[in-house]
Amino acid sequence: MNVAYAYPWDIVGDPSAPSRLAELGVEAVAVAASYHSTRAATPYHPAHRVLDVPYSAFYLPVRPSSWGRLTPASPTWTPTDAYLRARDALKAVGLQVHAWTVLTHNSFLGGVHPDLVVRNAFGDRYPYALCPAFEDVVEYCEHLVSEILTVGEPDGLILEACGPMGFGHQSVHEKTAGADWTSVHSDLLTLCFCTACAPRYPEGTRERVRAAIDAPPPGTATSPAPTSVAPASASAASTASASPTSASPASTASPLSPATVEAALGPLADDIRAVRVELSASLRTRLVAVARETAPNVPITLHANPDPWAASSFAALPTGEPGAEVLVGNCWGDPASDAARLARLGELCNPGQRVGAYVLALPPRPADGQALAEQLRTYAKAGATDFHLYHAGLASPGRLASMAEALRLIR
């Protein structure tokens, strides 16, 4: 199945949008039912060309009785039932509509409930990242899935950020590049030490992570990193006390910047990895159960990553998920690496499950249909049968034409 991604505001208020999307040659459109803040180009809309979306919102009517402690916000930049309007317009031209559901990535709720967000080893909060170690967060995600399936009645359900978010966010004005943190540092800064997560780790985890992040790279002549960091606040201090340790950073980590997460964590790596994987697995299991109870025949698509350290929109899925119909891997990087990721997802599939490729058709990719078709063929050889094209609402006319050409060429 070929799926084009779009926002509700790409369709609502633009009578030409449904036919334009249908002409791409896709069978379905993934319409955001719950989405984070963004600033979006709207190249075709008769009313505007740029839309600022200042906070995370829910694009179906918010029924207060359906929510618990966490209740999503409604948009002011588009109708509060924008998903429903977009759904009806797309189905009128023969397209399926899948509910693109962003779960733990929510800066609005993180700002209102700072006690429920991811915190790194230094006590710094990530307000865009709700931590699924908290029952309130899991219940919110359950309510979200239930409401979308009950009120939205989609043809398919797409679950994104079905696990903990991490350090990488690329929001507001990102000013972190100058620290020269590597991908390993990013993974370490992703580990959550909130009051729910910290007690689950082995003793000495926080100190080991701090030391690895502050360690100089090999060959660097510099003074040692501080052996202790004061918590940012009183609440950070209480978080620190949740994971007591008698080990000092000097005795638990290498003095040089580590080459891998496993090297940074040493003998603690297996236990910490198990905690992280369980955060995504337990949330996923509960959401699949809710979805099957609410709408047994609606297929479920997971944005997933076989890397057990993954913490992003594509959550860790190192052992598979039999409750989903489609496992979709991110394909925004080097095609060979992306293909390897898809092949691994294919190995995790049970009979009847499919692999999807989440394909970037925006910059820095060229607006070239033949080049895009070649990428799709690479992903197909790796086992992908479904192509999820990002993003039909943000793409210029030339890029939309390249999407349509690529899909024609691979038929």
JSON list of C-alpha atoms in Angstrom, two decimals, residues 191-327:
[
{"chain": "A", "resi": 191, "resn": "LEU", "atom": "CA", "xyz": [18.24, 8.16, 28.99]},
{"chain": "A", "resi": 192, "resn": "CYS", "atom": "CA", "xyz": [15.47, 9.29, 31.33]},
{"chain": "A", "resi": 193, "resn": "PHE", "atom": "CA", "xyz": [16.02, 9.81, 35.05]},
{"chain": "A", "resi": 194, "resn": "CYS", "atom": "CA", "xyz": [12.57, 11.05, 36.01]},
{"chain": "A", "resi": 195, "resn": "THR", "atom": "CA", "xyz": [11.12, 9.87, 39.31]},
{"chain": "A", "resi": 196, "resn": "ALA", "atom": "CA", "xyz": [9.54, 6.87, 37.59]},
{"chain": "A", "resi": 197, "resn": "CYS", "atom": "CA", "xyz": [12.58, 5.82, 35.53]},
{"chain": "A", "resi": 198, "resn": "ALA", "atom": "CA", "xyz": [15.54, 6.46, 37.85]},
{"chain": "A", "resi": 199, "resn": "PRO", "atom": "CA", "xyz": [14.74, 3.71, 40.39]},
{"chain": "A", "resi": 200, "resn": "ARG", "atom": "CA", "xyz": [14.58, 1.12, 37.61]},
{"chain": "A", "resi": 201, "resn": "TYR", "atom": "CA", "xyz": [18.25, 1.44, 36.68]},
{"chain": "A", "resi": 202, "resn": "PRO", "atom": "CA", "xyz": [21.17, -0.34, 38.34]},
{"chain": "A", "resi": 203, "resn": "GLU", "atom": "CA", "xyz": [23.03, 1.51, 41.07]},
{"chain": "A", "resi": 204, "resn": "GLY", "atom": "CA", "xyz": [25.59, 3.94, 39.67]},
{"chain": "A", "resi": 205, "resn": "THR", "atom": "CA", "xyz": [23.82, 4.52, 36.34]},
{"chain": "A", "resi": 206, "resn": "ARG", "atom": "CA", "xyz": [23.39, 8.26, 36.68]},
{"chain": "A", "resi": 207, "resn": "GLU", "atom": "CA", "xyz": [27.03, 8.83, 37.61]},
{"chain": "A", "resi": 208, "resn": "ARG", "atom": "CA", "xyz": [28.29, 6.67, 34.79]},
{"chain": "A", "resi": 209, "resn": "VAL", "atom": "CA", "xyz": [26.15, 8.53, 32.24]},
{"chain": "A", "resi": 210, "resn": "ARG", "atom": "CA", "xyz": [27.25, 11.93, 33.50]},
{"chain": "A", "resi": 211, "resn": "ALA", "atom": "CA", "xyz": [30.91, 10.97, 33.38]},
{"chain": "A", "resi": 212, "resn": "ALA", "atom": "CA", "xyz": [30.63, 9.61, 29.84]},
{"chain": "A", "resi": 213, "resn": "ILE", "atom": "CA", "xyz": [28.92, 12.75, 28.58]},
{"chain": "A", "resi": 214, "resn": "ASP", "atom": "CA", "xyz": [31.51, 15.04, 30.15]},
{"chain": "A", "resi": 215, "resn": "ALA", "atom": "CA", "xyz": [34.55, 12.94, 29.21]},
{"chain": "A", "resi": 216, "resn": "PRO", "atom": "CA", "xyz": [36.91, 14.54, 26.66]},
{"chain": "A", "resi": 217, "resn": "PRO", "atom": "CA", "xyz": [37.38, 12.88, 23.26]},
{"chain": "A", "resi": 218, "resn": "PRO", "atom": "CA", "xyz": [40.54, 10.79, 22.74]},
{"chain": "A", "resi": 219, "resn": "GLY", "atom": "CA", "xyz": [43.66, 12.92, 22.38]},
{"chain": "A", "resi": 220, "resn": "THR", "atom": "CA", "xyz": [42.12, 15.96, 24.05]},
{"chain": "A", "resi": 221, "resn": "ALA", "atom": "CA", "xyz": [44.28, 17.66, 26.69]},
{"chain": "A", "resi": 222, "resn": "THR", "atom": "CA", "xyz": [41.91, 19.16, 29.19]},
{"chain": "A", "resi": 223, "resn": "SER", "atom": "CA", "xyz": [41.09, 19.12, 32.85]},
{"chain": "A", "resi": 224, "resn": "PRO", "atom": "CA", "xyz": [38.82, 16.37, 34.11]},
{"chain": "A", "resi": 225, "resn": "ALA", "atom": "CA", "xyz": [35.06, 16.87, 33.98]},
{"chain": "A", "resi": 226, "resn": "PRO", "atom": "CA", "xyz": [33.39, 17.72, 37.28]},
{"chain": "A", "resi": 227, "resn": "THR", "atom": "CA", "xyz": [32.64, 14.66, 39.34]},
{"chain": "A", "resi": 228, "resn": "SER", "atom": "CA", "xyz": [29.29, 16.00, 40.47]},
{"chain": "A", "resi": 229, "resn": "VAL", "atom": "CA", "xyz": [26.65, 18.28, 39.04]},
{"chain": "A", "resi": 230, "resn": "ALA", "atom": "CA", "xyz": [24.19, 20.10, 41.20]},
{"chain": "A", "resi": 231, "resn": "PRO", "atom": "CA", "xyz": [20.57, 19.34, 40.34]},
{"chain": "A", "resi": 232, "resn": "ALA", "atom": "CA", "xyz": [18.84, 22.15, 38.45]},
{"chain": "A", "resi": 233, "resn": "SER", "atom": "CA", "xyz": [16.07, 22.44, 41.01]},
{"chain": "A", "resi": 234, "resn": "ALA", "atom": "CA", "xyz": [14.59, 20.99, 44.16]},
{"chain": "A", "resi": 235, "resn": "SER", "atom": "CA", "xyz": [12.61, 18.55, 42.06]},
{"chain": "A", "resi": 236, "resn": "ALA", "atom": "CA", "xyz": [15.81, 17.53, 40.31]},
{"chain": "A", "resi": 237, "resn": "ALA", "atom": "CA", "xyz": [17.32, 16.84, 43.71]},
{"chain": "A", "resi": 238, "resn": "SER", "atom": "CA", "xyz": [14.44, 14.56, 44.59]},
{"chain": "A", "resi": 239, "resn": "THR", "atom": "CA", "xyz": [14.94, 12.77, 41.27]},
{"chain": "A", "resi": 240, "resn": "ALA", "atom": "CA", "xyz": [18.61, 12.29, 42.07]},
{"chain": "A", "resi": 241, "resn": "SER", "atom": "CA", "xyz": [17.80, 10.72, 45.39]},
{"chain": "A", "resi": 242, "resn": "ALA", "atom": "CA", "xyz": [15.61, 8.18, 43.63]},
{"chain": "A", "resi": 243, "resn": "SER", "atom": "CA", "xyz": [18.69, 6.42, 42.25]},
{"chain": "A", "resi": 244, "resn": "PRO", "atom": "CA", "xyz": [21.23, 6.19, 45.11]},
{"chain": "A", "resi": 245, "resn": "THR", "atom": "CA", "xyz": [24.79, 5.20, 44.39]},
{"chain": "A", "resi": 246, "resn": "SER", "atom": "CA", "xyz": [28.08, 4.81, 46.20]},
{"chain": "A", "resi": 247, "resn": "ALA", "atom": "CA", "xyz": [30.20, 4.76, 43.06]},
{"chain": "A", "resi": 248, "resn": "SER", "atom": "CA", "xyz": [31.98, 7.87, 41.77]},
{"chain": "A", "resi": 249, "resn": "PRO", "atom": "CA", "xyz": [32.20, 8.75, 38.06]},
{"chain": "A", "resi": 250, "resn": "ALA", "atom": "CA", "xyz": [35.94, 8.15, 38.06]},
{"chain": "A", "resi": 251, "resn": "SER", "atom": "CA", "xyz": [35.45, 4.55, 39.17]},
{"chain": "A", "resi": 252, "resn": "THR", "atom": "CA", "xyz": [32.54, 3.73, 36.86]},
{"chain": "A", "resi": 253, "resn": "ALA", "atom": "CA", "xyz": [33.47, 5.15, 33.46]},
{"chain": "A", "resi": 254, "resn": "SER", "atom": "CA", "xyz": [36.37, 5.59, 31.09]},
{"chain": "A", "resi": 255, "resn": "PRO", "atom": "CA", "xyz": [38.09, 8.99, 31.23]},
{"chain": "A", "resi": 256, "resn": "LEU", "atom": "CA", "xyz": [37.70, 9.26, 27.45]},
{"chain": "A", "resi": 257, "resn": "SER", "atom": "CA", "xyz": [34.56, 9.81, 25.40]},
{"chain": "A", "resi": 258, "resn": "PRO", "atom": "CA", "xyz": [33.07, 6.36, 24.62]},
{"chain": "A", "resi": 259, "resn": "ALA", "atom": "CA", "xyz": [32.73, 4.95, 21.12]},
{"chain": "A", "resi": 260, "resn": "THR", "atom": "CA", "xyz": [29.42, 3.15, 21.79]},
{"chain": "A", "resi": 261, "resn": "VAL", "atom": "CA", "xyz": [26.57, 3.32, 24.26]},
{"chain": "A", "resi": 262, "resn": "GLU", "atom": "CA", "xyz": [27.54, -0.12, 25.50]},
{"chain": "A", "resi": 263, "resn": "ALA", "atom": "CA", "xyz": [31.10, 1.03, 26.13]},
{"chain": "A", "resi": 264, "resn": "ALA", "atom": "CA", "xyz": [29.81, 4.05, 28.05]},
{"chain": "A", "resi": 265, "resn": "LEU", "atom": "CA", "xyz": [27.54, 1.97, 30.24]},
{"chain": "A", "resi": 266, "resn": "GLY", "atom": "CA", "xyz": [29.89, -0.99, 30.64]},
{"chain": "A", "resi": 267, "resn": "PRO", "atom": "CA", "xyz": [28.54, -3.81, 32.81]},
{"chain": "A", "resi": 268, "resn": "LEU", "atom": "CA", "xyz": [25.30, -1.86, 33.37]},
{"chain": "A", "resi": 269, "resn": "ALA", "atom": "CA", "xyz": [24.41, -1.79, 29.66]},
{"chain": "A", "resi": 270, "resn": "ASP", "atom": "CA", "xyz": [22.26, -4.93, 29.53]},
{"chain": "A", "resi": 271, "resn": "ASP", "atom": "CA", "xyz": [20.10, -3.94, 32.47]},
{"chain": "A", "resi": 272, "resn": "ILE", "atom": "CA", "xyz": [19.67, -0.37, 31.27]},
{"chain": "A", "resi": 273, "resn": "ARG", "atom": "CA", "xyz": [18.81, -1.54, 27.76]},
{"chain": "A", "resi": 274, "resn": "ALA", "atom": "CA", "xyz": [16.14, -3.84, 29.15]},
{"chain": "A", "resi": 275, "resn": "VAL", "atom": "CA", "xyz": [14.55, -0.96, 31.06]},
{"chain": "A", "resi": 276, "resn": "ARG", "atom": "CA", "xyz": [14.48, 1.20, 27.94]},
{"chain": "A", "resi": 277, "resn": "VAL", "atom": "CA", "xyz": [13.05, -1.49, 25.69]},
{"chain": "A", "resi": 278, "resn": "GLU", "atom": "CA", "xyz": [10.35, -2.29, 28.23]},
{"chain": "A", "resi": 279, "resn": "LEU", "atom": "CA", "xyz": [9.17, 1.34, 28.24]},
{"chain": "A", "resi": 280, "resn": "SER", "atom": "CA", "xyz": [8.25, 1.11, 24.57]},
{"chain": "A", "resi": 281, "resn": "ALA", "atom": "CA", "xyz": [7.06, -2.50, 24.72]},
{"chain": "A", "resi": 282, "resn": "SER", "atom": "CA", "xyz": [4.67, -2.00, 27.61]},
{"chain": "A", "resi": 283, "resn": "LEU", "atom": "CA", "xyz": [3.13, 1.12, 26.07]},
{"chain": "A", "resi": 284, "resn": "ARG", "atom": "CA", "xyz": [2.80, -0.61, 22.72]},
{"chain": "A", "resi": 285, "resn": "THR", "atom": "CA", "xyz": [1.15, -3.67, 24.25]},
{"chain": "A", "resi": 286, "resn": "ARG", "atom": "CA", "xyz": [-1.45, -1.61, 26.05]},
{"chain": "A", "resi": 287, "resn": "LEU", "atom": "CA", "xyz": [-2.25, 0.53, 23.02]},
{"chain": "A", "resi": 288, "resn": "VAL", "atom": "CA", "xyz": [-2.61, -2.47, 20.74]},
{"chain": "A", "resi": 289, "resn": "ALA", "atom": "CA", "xyz": [-5.00, -4.00, 23.29]},
{"chain": "A", "resi": 290, "resn": "VAL", "atom": "CA", "xyz": [-7.09, -0.81, 23.41]},
{"chain": "A", "resi": 291, "resn": "ALA", "atom": "CA", "xyz": [-7.16, -0.59, 19.63]},
{"chain": "A", "resi": 292, "resn": "ARG", "atom": "CA", "xyz": [-8.26, -4.21, 19.22]},
{"chain": "A", "resi": 293, "resn": "GLU", "atom": "CA", "xyz": [-10.98, -3.79, 21.82]},
{"chain": "A", "resi": 294, "resn": "THR", "atom": "CA", "xyz": [-12.26, -0.55, 20.31]},
{"chain": "A", "resi": 295, "resn": "ALA", "atom": "CA", "xyz": [-11.98, -1.32, 16.59]},
{"chain": "A", "resi": 296, "resn": "PRO", "atom": "CA", "xyz": [-10.90, -4.94, 16.02]},
{"chain": "A", "resi": 297, "resn": "ASN", "atom": "CA", "xyz": [-10.74, -4.69, 12.23]},
{"chain": "A", "resi": 298, "resn": "VAL", "atom": "CA", "xyz": [-8.75, -1.48, 11.89]},
{"chain": "A", "resi": 299, "resn": "PRO", "atom": "CA", "xyz": [-5.16, -2.27, 10.86]},
{"chain": "A", "resi": 300, "resn": "ILE", "atom": "CA", "xyz": [-2.36, -0.90, 13.02]},
{"chain": "A", "resi": 301, "resn": "THR", "atom": "CA", "xyz": [0.85, 0.57, 11.63]},
{"chain": "A", "resi": 302, "resn": "LEU", "atom": "CA", "xyz": [3.83, 1.19, 13.93]},
{"chain": "A", "resi": 303, "resn": "HIS", "atom": "CA", "xyz": [6.62, 3.65, 13.29]},
{"chain": "A", "resi": 304, "resn": "ALA", "atom": "CA", "xyz": [9.43, 1.48, 14.61]},
{"chain": "A", "resi": 305, "resn": "ASN", "atom": "CA", "xyz": [13.18, 1.09, 14.87]},
{"chain": "A", "resi": 306, "resn": "PRO", "atom": "CA", "xyz": [14.92, -2.26, 15.55]},
{"chain": "A", "resi": 307, "resn": "ASP", "atom": "CA", "xyz": [17.68, -0.43, 17.45]},
{"chain": "A", "resi": 308, "resn": "PRO", "atom": "CA", "xyz": [17.04, -1.15, 21.17]},
{"chain": "A", "resi": 309, "resn": "TRP", "atom": "CA", "xyz": [18.44, 2.29, 22.10]},
{"chain": "A", "resi": 310, "resn": "ALA", "atom": "CA", "xyz": [16.06, 4.15, 19.78]},
{"chain": "A", "resi": 311, "resn": "ALA", "atom": "CA", "xyz": [14.05, 6.92, 21.42]},
{"chain": "A", "resi": 312, "resn": "SER", "atom": "CA", "xyz": [12.25, 9.12, 18.94]},
{"chain": "A", "resi": 313, "resn": "SER", "atom": "CA", "xyz": [9.22, 9.15, 16.69]},
{"chain": "A", "resi": 314, "resn": "PHE", "atom": "CA", "xyz": [10.34, 5.66, 15.66]},
{"chain": "A", "resi": 315, "resn": "ALA", "atom": "CA", "xyz": [10.39, 3.81, 18.97]},
{"chain": "A", "resi": 316, "resn": "ALA", "atom": "CA", "xyz": [12.56, 0.84, 19.85]},
{"chain": "A", "resi": 317, "resn": "LEU", "atom": "CA", "xyz": [11.21, -2.44, 18.53]},
{"chain": "A", "resi": 318, "resn": "PRO", "atom": "CA", "xyz": [14.05, -4.98, 18.78]},
{"chain": "A", "resi": 319, "resn": "THR", "atom": "CA", "xyz": [11.84, -8.06, 19.13]},
{"chain": "A", "resi": 320, "resn": "GLY", "atom": "CA", "xyz": [8.84, -7.34, 16.90]},
{"chain": "A", "resi": 321, "resn": "GLU", "atom": "CA", "xyz": [5.17, -6.72, 17.57]},
{"chain": "A", "resi": 322, "resn": "PRO", "atom": "CA", "xyz": [2.66, -9.41, 16.52]},
{"chain": "A", "resi": 323, "resn": "GLY", "atom": "CA", "xyz": [-0.30, -7.11, 17.15]},
{"chain": "A", "resi": 324, "resn": "ALA", "atom": "CA", "xyz": [0.48, -4.76, 14.26]},
{"chain": "A", "resi": 325, "resn": "GLU", "atom": "CA", "xyz": [-0.12, -5.25, 10.57]},
{"chain": "A", "resi": 326, "resn": "VAL", "atom": "CA", "xyz": [2.69, -3.00, 9.32]},
{"chain": "A", "resi": 327, "resn": "LEU", "atom": "CA", "xyz": [6.11, -2.08, 10.76]}
]
